[in-house]
Short mmCIF file of C-alpha atoms in Angstrom, two decimals:
data_model
loop_
_atom_site.label_atom_id
_atom_site.label_comp_id
_atom_site.label_asym_id
_atom_site.label_seq_id
_atom_site.Cartn_x
_atom_site.Cartn_y
_atom_site.Cartn_z
CA MET J 494 116.77 175.22 78.00
CA GLY J 495 120.32 176.10 78.94
CA LEU J 496 123.57 174.29 78.79
CA ALA J 497 123.36 170.76 80.20
CA PRO J 498 124.85 169.82 82.46
CA ALA J 499 125.24 173.21 84.07
CA PRO J 500 128.78 174.57 84.27
CA GLU J 501 128.88 173.97 88.02
CA VAL J 502 128.48 170.21 87.49
CA ARG J 503 132.12 169.15 87.72
CA GLY J 504 133.90 165.94 88.49
CA ALA J 505 133.04 162.31 87.88
CA ALA J 506 130.64 161.98 90.83
CA ALA J 507 128.68 165.11 89.88
CA LEU J 508 128.49 164.05 86.24
CA GLU J 509 127.33 160.57 87.22
CA GLU J 510 124.60 162.07 89.41
CA PHE J 511 123.54 164.39 86.57
CA VAL J 512 123.26 161.45 84.18
CA ARG J 513 121.24 159.43 86.70
CA GLN J 514 118.81 162.30 87.24
CA ALA J 515 118.51 163.79 83.75
CA CYS J 516 118.78 160.96 81.27
CA GLU J 517 116.21 158.49 80.13
CA THR J 518 116.04 155.86 77.46
CA VAL J 519 114.36 156.25 74.11
CA TRP J 520 114.68 152.53 73.46
CA HIS J 521 111.75 150.18 73.66
CA PRO J 522 112.25 147.55 76.36
CA VAL J 523 112.98 144.10 74.97
CA GLY J 524 114.49 140.86 76.18
CA THR J 525 112.69 140.33 79.49
CA CYS J 526 111.72 136.79 78.37
CA LYS J 527 114.74 136.00 76.22
CA MET J 528 114.33 133.43 73.46
CA GLY J 529 117.09 130.89 73.08
CA GLN J 530 118.49 127.61 74.29
CA ASP J 531 120.97 128.80 76.91
CA GLY J 532 120.47 128.92 80.67
CA MET J 533 119.14 132.50 80.56
CA ALA J 534 116.45 131.77 77.95
CA VAL J 535 112.82 131.83 79.04
CA VAL J 536 111.31 130.66 75.76
CA GLY J 537 112.54 128.33 73.03
CA PRO J 538 112.66 128.96 69.28
CA ASP J 539 109.03 127.78 69.12
CA LEU J 540 108.09 130.63 71.53
CA ARG J 541 106.99 128.12 74.20
CA VAL J 542 107.81 129.07 77.77
CA HIS J 543 110.26 126.57 79.25
CA GLY J 544 108.57 124.47 81.93
CA ILE J 545 105.00 125.70 81.34
CA GLU J 546 102.82 123.66 79.04
CA GLY J 547 100.51 125.50 76.65
CA LEU J 548 102.02 128.98 77.03
CA ARG J 549 103.81 130.92 74.32
CA ILE J 550 105.14 134.47 74.37
CA ALA J 551 104.89 136.48 71.17
CA ASP J 552 106.10 140.02 71.76
CA ALA J 553 109.31 142.06 71.94
CA SER J 554 110.21 140.49 75.28
CA VAL J 555 111.54 137.38 73.49
CA MET J 556 114.22 139.32 71.61
CA PRO J 557 117.55 138.24 73.09
CA THR J 558 119.06 141.68 72.35
CA ILE J 559 117.64 145.03 71.32
CA THR J 560 117.45 145.76 67.62
CA THR J 561 119.38 148.66 66.10
CA GLY J 562 116.18 150.17 64.78
CA ASN J 563 112.56 150.48 65.79
CA THR J 564 111.11 147.34 67.38
CA SER J 565 107.79 147.51 65.52
CA ALA J 566 108.66 145.40 62.46
CA PRO J 567 110.55 142.68 64.38
CA THR J 568 107.68 142.45 66.87
CA ILE J 569 105.17 142.05 64.05
CA MET J 570 107.34 139.28 62.59
CA ILE J 571 107.42 137.52 65.97
CA GLY J 572 103.61 137.68 66.06
CA GLU J 573 103.37 136.33 62.52
CA LYS J 574 105.73 133.46 63.41
CA ALA J 575 103.67 132.70 66.52
CA SER J 576 100.53 132.61 64.38
CA ASP J 577 102.19 130.11 62.04
CA LEU J 578 103.37 127.97 64.98
CA VAL J 579 99.93 127.90 66.61
CA SER J 580 98.18 127.17 63.30
CA ALA J 581 100.55 124.26 62.63
CA GLY J 582 99.68 122.71 65.96
#
């Protein structure tokens, strides 16, 4: 692999196009069903989906923001909390 971007990639527009074509995320997607109590939240602190009875979400999608580390441990904790909530009734 050579120098990236190539030396001929010059200027803001060319660099932006290079970034759009060459880069990809290494982050795990989170936050598509944000947990919270604001207008953007999909689930509440009890992991129940707002407006849908009997449905909870217990995965990384409820994280309101991405963690600074791997999402595995926080996701396991969300699952454990969901288990406690369901067991309690």
